[in-house]
Coordinates of C-alpha atoms in Angstrom, one line a residue:
X1 CA 29.8 17.8 6.8
X2 CA 28.1 15.0 8.9
X3 CA 24.5 15.9 9.8
X4 CA 22.3 14.8 12.6
X5 CA 19.1 13.7 10.8
X6 CA 15.9 12.8 12.8
X7 CA 13.4 10.7 11.1
X8 CA 9.8 10.5 12.5
X9 CA 8.1 7.1 11.9
X10 CA 9.5 3.6 10.9
X11 CA 7.3 2.6 8.0
X12 CA 8.8 1.5 4.6
X13 CA 9.6 5.0 3.3
X14 CA 11.2 6.1 6.6
X15 CA 13.3 2.9 6.8
X16 CA 14.4 3.2 3.3
X17 CA 15.4 6.9 3.6
X18 CA 17.3 6.2 6.7
X19 CA 19.4 3.5 4.9
X20 CA 20.2 5.9 2.0
X21 CA 21.0 8.8 4.5
X22 CA 23.3 6.7 6.8
X23 CA 25.1 5.2 3.9
X24 CA 26.1 8.8 2.9
X25 CA 27.8 9.2 6.3
X26 CA 25.1 11.0 8.2
X27 CA 24.0 10.2 11.8
X28 CA 20.4 9.1 11.5
X29 CA 17.9 8.4 14.3
X30 CA 14.4 7.1 13.8
X31 CA 11.8 7.9 16.4
X32 CA 8.8 5.5 16.3
X33 CA 5.5 6.1 18.2
X34 CA 4.6 2.4 18.6
X35 CA 6.5 -0.3 20.5
X36 CA 7.4 -2.0 17.1
X37 CA 8.7 -0.7 13.9
X38 CA 7.0 -0.9 10.5
X39 CA 4.2 1.5 10.6
X40 CA 1.1 0.1 8.8
X41 CA 3.3 -3.0 8.0
X42 CA 3.5 -4.2 11.6
X43 CA 3.0 -7.7 12.8
X44 CA 0.4 -9.2 15.1
X45 CA 0.9 -12.6 16.9
X46 CA -1.5 -14.4 19.0
X47 CA -1.7 -18.1 20.3
X48 CA 0.8 -19.4 17.7
X49 CA -0.8 -17.5 14.8
X50 CA 1.1 -14.7 12.9
X51 CA -0.5 -12.0 10.9
X52 CA 0.7 -9.1 8.8
X53 CA -1.3 -6.1 10.0
X54 CA -1.1 -4.1 6.9
X55 CA 0.3 -5.0 3.4
X56 CA 0.0 -8.6 2.4
X57 CA 0.8 -8.5 -1.4
X58 CA 4.4 -8.7 -2.6
X59 CA 4.2 -7.1 -6.0
X60 CA 6.9 -5.5 -8.2
X61 CA 9.9 -7.6 -7.0
X62 CA 12.2 -5.5 -9.3
X63 CA 11.6 -2.5 -7.1
X64 CA 12.7 -4.3 -4.0
X65 CA 15.8 -5.7 -6.0
X66 CA 16.6 -2.2 -7.1
X67 CA 16.4 -0.9 -3.5
X68 CA 18.7 -3.5 -2.1
X69 CA 21.1 -3.2 -5.1
X70 CA 21.7 0.4 -4.1
X71 CA 23.5 -1.1 -1.1
X72 CA 25.1 -3.8 -3.1
X73 CA 22.8 -6.4 -1.6
X74 CA 19.9 -8.6 -2.8
X75 CA 16.7 -9.5 -1.1
X76 CA 17.6 -13.2 -1.0
X77 CA 20.4 -12.1 1.6
X78 CA 17.6 -11.2 4.0
X79 CA 14.4 -13.1 3.2
X80 CA 13.1 -16.0 1.1
X81 CA 10.6 -15.4 -1.7
X82 CA 8.1 -17.9 -3.2
X83 CA 6.1 -17.1 -6.3
X84 CA 2.6 -18.1 -5.6
X85 CA 0.5 -20.4 -7.9
X86 CA -2.3 -19.5 -8.0
X87 CA -1.4 -16.0 -7.5
X88 CA -4.9 -15.4 -6.2
X89 CA -8.4 -16.7 -6.6
X90 CA -11.6 -14.4 -7.4
X91 CA -15.0 -15.8 -6.2
X92 CA -18.0 -14.4 -8.0
X93 CA -20.7 -16.7 -6.6
X94 CA -21.1 -20.1 -5.1
X95 CA -18.9 -22.6 -6.9
X96 CA -18.0 -19.9 -9.3
X97 CA -14.3 -18.7 -9.1
X98 CA -11.4 -18.0 -11.4
X99 CA -7.9 -18.9 -10.5
X100 CA -5.3 -16.4 -11.6
X101 CA -2.1 -18.6 -12.1
X102 CA 1.6 -17.8 -12.2
X103 CA 2.3 -17.1 -15.9
X104 CA 0.7 -15.0 -18.5
X105 CA 0.3 -18.0 -20.8
X106 CA -1.8 -19.9 -18.1
X107 CA -3.8 -16.7 -17.6
X108 CA -4.5 -16.2 -21.3
X109 CA -5.8 -19.9 -21.5
X110 CA -8.2 -19.1 -18.6
X111 CA -9.4 -16.0 -20.3
X112 CA -9.9 -17.8 -23.5
X113 CA -12.0 -20.6 -21.8
X114 CA -14.4 -17.9 -20.6
X115 CA -14.4 -15.5 -23.4
X116 CA -13.5 -16.6 -26.9
X117 CA -11.0 -14.3 -28.6
X118 CA -9.9 -12.7 -25.2
X119 CA -6.5 -14.4 -25.0
X120 CA -5.1 -12.3 -28.0
X121 CA -6.8 -9.2 -26.5
X122 CA -5.1 -9.9 -23.2
X123 CA -1.8 -10.4 -24.8
X124 CA -2.1 -7.0 -26.4
X125 CA -3.4 -5.3 -23.3
X126 CA -0.5 -6.6 -21.1
X127 CA 2.0 -5.6 -23.8
X128 CA 0.9 -2.1 -23.6
X129 CA 0.8 -2.4 -19.7
X130 CA 4.4 -3.5 -19.8
X131 CA 5.4 -0.6 -22.0
X132 CA 3.8 1.7 -19.4
X133 CA 5.4 -0.1 -16.7
X134 CA 8.9 0.4 -18.2
X135 CA 8.2 4.0 -18.4
X136 CA 6.4 4.5 -15.1
X137 CA 8.2 2.3 -12.7
X138 CA 11.8 2.4 -14.2
X139 CA 11.7 6.1 -14.8
X140 CA 8.8 8.4 -13.9
X141 CA 8.2 7.3 -10.3
X142 CA 11.8 8.0 -9.5
X143 CA 11.2 11.6 -10.1
X144 CA 10.7 13.8 -6.9
X145 CA 7.5 15.6 -8.0
X146 CA 9.2 19.1 -8.0
X147 CA 8.2 20.0 -11.5
X148 CA 5.6 19.1 -14.3
X149 CA 8.6 19.0 -16.7
X150 CA 9.6 15.7 -15.0
X151 CA 6.7 14.1 -16.9
X152 CA 7.7 15.5 -20.3
X153 CA 9.7 13.4 -22.7
X154 CA 8.9 11.6 -26.0
X155 CA 7.7 8.5 -24.4
X156 CA 5.2 10.2 -22.1
X157 CA 4.0 12.7 -24.9
X158 CA 3.2 9.7 -27.1
X159 CA 0.9 8.4 -24.3
X160 CA -0.9 11.6 -23.6
X161 CA -4.1 10.1 -24.8
X162 CA -4.0 7.6 -22.1
X163 CA -4.5 10.2 -19.6
X164 CA -7.7 11.3 -21.3
X165 CA -9.2 7.8 -20.9
X166 CA -9.5 5.5 -18.0
X167 CA -9.0 1.9 -17.0
X168 CA -12.6 0.9 -16.8
X169 CA -13.3 2.3 -20.3
X170 CA -10.4 0.6 -21.8
X171 CA -11.0 -2.8 -20.2
X172 CA -14.7 -2.9 -20.9
X173 CA -14.3 -1.9 -24.5
X174 CA -12.2 -5.1 -25.1
X175 CA -13.5 -7.6 -22.5
X176 CA -17.2 -8.2 -22.5
X177 CA -17.3 -10.9 -19.8
X178 CA -17.9 -9.0 -16.7
X179 CA -15.9 -11.3 -14.5
X180 CA -12.8 -10.9 -16.8
X181 CA -13.2 -7.1 -16.7
X182 CA -13.4 -7.0 -13.0
X183 CA -10.2 -9.0 -12.6
X184 CA -8.5 -6.5 -15.0
X185 CA -9.9 -3.6 -13.1
X186 CA -8.8 -5.0 -9.7
X187 CA -5.1 -4.1 -9.6
X188 CA -5.6 -0.3 -9.7
X189 CA -7.5 -0.6 -6.4
X190 CA -4.0 -0.6 -5.0
X191 CA -3.6 2.9 -6.3
X192 CA -6.7 3.9 -4.2
X193 CA -9.2 5.1 -6.8
X194 CA -11.9 3.7 -8.8
X195 CA -11.0 2.2 -12.2
X196 CA -13.3 4.8 -13.8
X197 CA -11.3 7.6 -12.3
X198 CA -7.8 6.1 -12.9
X199 CA -6.1 7.1 -16.1
X200 CA -5.5 4.5 -18.7
X201 CA -1.7 4.9 -18.3
X202 CA -1.9 3.2 -14.8
X203 CA -2.7 0.0 -16.5
X204 CA 1.0 -0.8 -15.7
X205 CA -0.5 -2.4 -12.6
X206 CA -1.8 -5.1 -14.8
X207 CA 1.7 -6.0 -15.9
X208 CA 2.8 -6.0 -12.2
X209 CA -0.1 -8.5 -11.7
X210 CA 0.0 -10.8 -14.7
X211 CA 3.5 -10.1 -15.9
X212 CA 5.6 -10.1 -12.9
X213 CA 3.4 -12.2 -10.6
X214 CA 2.5 -12.4 -7.0
X215 CA 5.2 -13.4 -4.4
X216 CA 5.3 -14.3 -0.8
X217 CA 8.3 -13.5 1.5
X218 CA 8.5 -16.3 4.1
X219 CA 7.4 -15.0 7.4
X220 CA 5.1 -12.5 5.7
X221 CA 5.6 -8.8 4.6
X222 CA 7.0 -8.0 8.2
X223 CA 10.0 -10.0 7.1
X224 CA 10.7 -7.4 4.5
X225 CA 10.4 -4.7 7.3
X226 CA 12.8 -6.7 9.4
X227 CA 15.2 -7.0 6.4
X228 CA 15.3 -3.2 5.9
X229 CA 15.7 -2.6 9.6
X230 CA 18.7 -4.9 9.5
X231 CA 20.1 -3.0 6.6
X232 CA 19.5 0.3 8.3
X233 CA 21.4 -1.0 11.4
X234 CA 24.2 -2.2 9.2
X235 CA 24.4 1.4 7.9
X236 CA 24.5 2.7 11.4
X237 CA 20.9 4.0 12.0
X238 CA 19.7 4.3 15.5
X239 CA 16.0 3.2 16.0
X240 CA 14.0 4.3 19.2
X241 CA 10.5 2.9 19.7
X242 CA 7.9 4.2 22.1
X243 CA 9.0 7.7 21.0
X244 CA 5.9 9.7 20.4
X245 CA 6.9 12.9 18.6
X246 CA 4.7 15.9 20.1
X247 CA 6.3 18.7 18.3
X248 CA 9.0 20.0 15.9
X249 CA 10.7 23.1 17.2
X250 CA 11.3 25.9 14.8
X251 CA 13.9 28.8 15.2
X252 CA 14.4 31.3 12.5
X253 CA 12.7 29.3 9.9
X254 CA 14.6 26.1 10.6
X255 CA 13.7 22.9 12.4
X256 CA 16.1 22.7 15.4
X257 CA 14.6 20.0 17.7
X258 CA 12.2 17.1 17.5
X259 CA 10.4 16.7 20.8
X260 CA 8.9 13.5 22.2
X261 CA 6.9 12.9 25.4
X262 CA 10.2 12.3 27.3
X263 CA 13.1 13.7 25.3
X264 CA 14.3 16.4 22.9
X265 CA 16.5 15.5 19.8
X266 CA 18.7 18.3 18.2
X267 CA 18.5 18.0 14.4
X268 CA 20.2 19.5 11.5
X269 CA 17.5 18.0 9.2
X270 CA 14.1 16.5 10.0
X271 CA 12.3 14.0 7.9
X272 CA 8.8 12.9 8.7
X273 CA 7.5 9.6 7.3
X274 CA 4.4 10.0 9.5
X275 CA 1.1 10.9 8.2
X276 CA 1.7 14.2 6.3
X277 CA -1.4 16.0 7.7
X278 CA -0.4 15.1 11.2
X279 CA 3.3 16.0 10.6
X280 CA 2.3 19.4 9.9
X281 CA 0.3 19.7 13.1
X282 CA 3.5 19.2 14.9
X283 CA 4.5 22.7 13.7
X284 CA 3.5 26.2 14.7
X285 CA 0.5 27.3 12.6
X286 CA 2.3 29.7 10.4
X287 CA 4.6 27.0 9.1
X288 CA 1.9 24.6 7.9
X289 CA 2.0 24.5 4.1
X290 CA -1.4 22.8 3.7
X291 CA -4.7 23.9 5.1
X292 CA -7.5 21.8 6.6
X293 CA -9.6 22.9 3.7
X294 CA -6.8 21.5 1.3
X295 CA -6.8 18.1 3.0
X296 CA -10.5 18.0 3.2
X297 CA -10.8 18.4 -0.6
X298 CA -8.3 15.6 -1.4
X299 CA -9.5 12.3 -2.7
X300 CA -8.2 9.7 -0.2
X301 CA -7.7 6.1 -0.9
X302 CA -9.9 3.9 1.3
X303 CA -9.7 3.0 4.8
X304 CA -10.2 -0.6 5.9
X305 CA -12.0 -2.8 8.3
X306 CA -9.7 -5.6 9.1
X307 CA -10.0 -8.9 11.0
X308 CA -7.2 -11.1 12.2
X309 CA -8.8 -14.6 12.7
X310 CA -7.5 -17.9 14.1
X311 CA -9.3 -20.8 12.7
X312 CA -9.3 -24.2 14.5
X313 CA -9.1 -26.2 11.2
X314 CA -7.7 -26.0 7.8
X315 CA -10.1 -24.3 5.3
X316 CA -11.4 -25.7 2.2
X317 CA -11.7 -24.0 -1.3
X318 CA -9.5 -21.1 -0.5
X319 CA -6.2 -19.7 -2.0
X320 CA -3.5 -17.8 -0.2
X321 CA -4.9 -14.6 -1.6
X322 CA -8.8 -14.8 -2.1
X323 CA -11.1 -12.0 -3.4
X324 CA -14.9 -12.0 -2.8
X325 CA -16.4 -10.2 -5.8
X326 CA -19.8 -11.9 -5.2
X327 CA -21.5 -8.5 -5.0
X328 CA -21.6 -5.3 -7.2
X329 CA -18.3 -3.4 -6.9
X330 CA -19.7 -0.3 -8.4
X331 CA -22.3 -0.1 -5.6
X332 CA -19.6 -0.6 -3.0
X333 CA -17.3 2.0 -4.7
X334 CA -20.0 4.6 -4.4
X335 CA -20.1 4.0 -0.7
X336 CA -16.3 4.7 -0.6
X337 CA -16.0 7.5 -2.9
X338 CA -19.2 9.2 -3.9
X339 CA -21.5 9.0 -0.8
X340 CA -19.4 7.9 2.1
X341 CA -21.0 5.3 4.3
X342 CA -20.8 1.7 5.3
X343 CA -21.5 -0.5 2.2
X344 CA -24.6 -2.6 2.5
X345 CA -23.1 -5.5 0.5
X346 CA -19.4 -5.2 0.8
X347 CA -16.7 -6.9 -1.4
X348 CA -13.9 -8.2 0.7
X349 CA -10.4 -9.7 0.5
X350 CA -9.0 -12.5 2.4
X351 CA -5.5 -13.6 3.0
X352 CA -4.5 -17.0 4.3
X353 CA -0.8 -17.0 4.8
X354 CA -0.9 -20.5 6.4
X355 CA -1.8 -21.9 3.0
X356 CA 1.8 -21.2 2.0
X357 CA 3.7 -20.7 5.3
X358 CA 3.2 -23.6 7.8
X359 CA 4.7 -21.2 10.5
X360 CA 1.8 -18.7 10.2
X361 CA -0.6 -21.0 12.2
X362 CA -0.4 -23.9 14.5
X363 CA -0.6 -27.4 12.8
X364 CA -4.1 -28.1 11.6
X365 CA -5.2 -24.5 11.9
X366 CA -5.6 -21.5 9.5
X367 CA -4.6 -17.9 9.8
X368 CA -7.1 -15.6 8.1
X369 CA -6.8 -11.8 7.4
X370 CA -9.9 -10.3 6.1
X371 CA -10.2 -6.7 4.6
X372 CA -13.3 -4.7 3.7
X373 CA -12.4 -1.4 2.0
X374 CA -14.4 1.4 3.4
X375 CA -14.5 5.2 3.2
X376 CA -12.2 7.0 5.5
X377 CA -13.7 9.1 8.3
X378 CA -17.0 7.1 8.7
X379 CA -18.4 5.9 12.1
X380 CA -16.4 3.1 13.7
X381 CA -18.0 1.2 16.6
X382 CA -17.6 -2.3 18.1
X383 CA -21.2 -3.1 17.1
X384 CA -20.5 -2.1 13.4
X385 CA -17.4 -4.3 13.4
X386 CA -19.2 -7.2 14.9
X387 CA -22.0 -6.9 12.3
X388 CA -19.6 -6.8 9.3
X389 CA -17.7 -9.7 10.6
X390 CA -20.9 -11.7 10.6
X391 CA -21.7 -10.5 7.1
X392 CA -18.4 -11.6 5.7
X393 CA -18.1 -14.9 7.5
X394 CA -21.6 -15.8 6.5
X395 CA -20.9 -14.9 2.9
X396 CA -17.6 -16.9 2.9
X397 CA -19.4 -20.0 4.4
X398 CA -21.8 -19.8 1.5
X399 CA -19.5 -19.1 -1.3
X400 CA -16.8 -21.7 -0.2
X401 CA -19.5 -24.3 0.9
X402 CA -18.1 -24.9 4.5
X403 CA -18.9 -24.1 8.1
X404 CA -16.6 -21.6 9.7
X405 CA -18.3 -19.8 12.6
X406 CA -17.8 -22.6 15.2
X407 CA -14.1 -22.9 14.1
X408 CA -13.1 -19.3 15.0
X409 CA -10.7 -19.5 17.9
X410 CA -10.4 -15.7 18.2
X411 CA -10.8 -12.5 16.0
X412 CA -9.2 -9.2 16.5
X413 CA -10.4 -6.3 14.5
X414 CA -8.7 -3.1 13.2
X415 CA -10.5 0.0 11.7
X416 CA -10.8 3.7 11.3
X417 CA -10.2 4.6 15.1
X418 CA -7.1 2.3 15.2
X419 CA -5.6 3.9 12.1
X420 CA -6.1 7.3 13.8
X421 CA -4.8 6.2 17.2
X422 CA -1.8 4.2 16.0
X423 CA -0.7 6.1 12.9
X424 CA -2.4 9.6 13.4
X425 CA -3.9 8.8 10.0
X426 CA -6.0 11.6 8.5
X427 CA -9.7 10.5 8.8
X428 CA -8.3 7.0 9.5
X429 CA -7.2 6.4 6.0
X430 CA -5.3 3.3 5.3
X431 CA -3.6 4.0 2.0
X432 CA -3.0 7.6 1.7
X433 CA -4.0 9.8 -1.2
X434 CA -5.6 8.1 -4.3
X435 CA -3.6 8.4 -7.5
X436 CA -6.1 10.3 -9.6
X437 CA -5.1 12.5 -12.4
X438 CA -5.3 15.6 -10.2
X439 CA -3.2 13.9 -7.5
X440 CA -0.3 12.6 -9.5
X441 CA 3.4 13.4 -9.4
X442 CA 4.0 17.2 -8.9
X443 CA 0.3 17.7 -7.9
X444 CA 0.8 15.7 -4.7
X445 CA 2.0 17.3 -1.4
X446 CA 5.7 17.9 -1.7
X447 CA 8.7 16.0 -0.4
X448 CA 10.5 19.2 0.7
X449 CA 8.7 21.6 3.0
X450 CA 7.5 24.8 1.4
X451 CA 8.1 26.8 4.6
X452 CA 11.0 25.2 6.4
X453 CA 14.3 24.9 4.7
X454 CA 15.4 21.6 6.5
X455 CA 12.1 19.8 6.8
X456 CA 11.1 17.0 4.5
X457 CA 8.3 14.4 4.1
X458 CA 8.0 11.0 2.6
X459 CA 5.4 8.2 2.4
X460 CA 2.1 7.5 0.8
X461 CA 0.6 11.0 1.0
X462 CA 3.4 12.4 -1.2
X463 CA 5.2 11.1 -4.2
X464 CA 5.0 8.6 -5.8
X465 CA 1.8 7.4 -3.9
X466 CA 0.2 4.5 -2.1
X467 CA 1.7 1.0 -1.7
X468 CA 4.9 -0.7 -0.5
X469 CA 7.0 -0.3 -3.7
X470 CA 6.1 3.4 -4.0
X471 CA 7.0 3.8 -0.4
X472 CA 10.4 2.5 -0.8
X473 CA 10.8 4.8 -3.8
X474 CA 9.5 7.8 -1.7
X475 CA 12.3 7.0 0.8
X476 CA 14.8 7.0 -2.0
X477 CA 13.5 10.3 -3.5
X478 CA 13.5 12.3 -0.4
X479 CA 16.9 11.2 0.7
X480 CA 18.2 12.4 -2.6
X481 CA 16.7 15.8 -2.0
X482 CA 18.2 16.0 1.5
X483 CA 21.6 15.0 0.2
X484 CA 21.4 17.6 -2.6
X485 CA 20.5 20.2 -0.1
X486 CA 23.2 19.2 2.4
X487 CA 25.8 19.6 -0.4
X488 CA 24.5 22.9 -1.5
X489 CA 24.9 24.3 2.1
X490 CA 28.3 22.9 2.6

């Protein structure tokens, strides 16, 4: 029987779910709070410059291919990909940087030139990471987090010891050079937790990095959003922007209507890809499955202070993706996870899409996206933002040996308050719940509501976790649950 399905939010998980549900013949309507789609992956344009507001890394191309193949499509039908070389550059001090190139052989040579014997260790390490990737990304993450038994098979049982150790311990046992260790610990930051708190099994992120490489979709990550939007429209999905949902109406234990500021939408099924905590506040109190105390005790991935900057010249000594590890990461991490506060000496990341894509900035100019990871929920004021911009731009001037301040045409900032205002993000988080051992798979908030039979959730606060590929997978998983439940009731 054809169902009316209302989806709240238009991020990657919502768009993916909409495609699957519409493909199965159901009437799907997406309600998006903001005036453009994409959620955290929106786009910002100003004075001829184009910026991705959220994700800028295209990793795990196989996940995107698997998604499109479910519709007998391929990403190349919608956008053009370029493998970056270098994938990224890491600065440790002035005139001291390491380029991570586009093949494992090149990366092994780089490691060996810095630490004798590290090439063979890296090959073994990435081999293990690839095995874990094949288990995790090709199997485990496509489980809906309903039961702990989903994680039990002979492959995972043989790796139980990898959940008793952590990434940092494994890396530093093998690689003595601190710079190399930091590079190997870096990818798990995408999972939202410290390397010292991330189980060893998650080293599959190192295979995503060194094995599969870093790619760039022409036009930025928003071109992927637009691609999935186009697919959704092809499937028959209706998308409404400027539709801020204010409540989900419940009758006899079922969601019956989704109410915006201006309209009511009758629903047979409701799916929220909005912030999970916020989504439950749209319900009457008695139907909220997770308490404020529950959310307060979760380990959240960082929030971010972001700057979108237009430079009046082409910059020197930078790569498309550039990491500034010229200060102590452990001290910065304490300010995020242990004693939340603004870091005194922040690490930061910069993306310069115009290095690769000439359409990202006017001729002779450079588009820069800067990100400082910070604790969610901390104070956010214009003065703090300005102070940290001055810190990072001064550090970048010093580390890359060039003048920058007088070449800033404009800068726009985005931080905790904006994540709250635009996305209703709990404590202004940017990446959802961290993938720690106690917040993995079935231990995360559920895709299916515990209290309402036709209400579902998807996105980075549920399974499988933070990141763009996991969000696509989340949309697939929740759509499968919805379709199973529809079949049971028909």
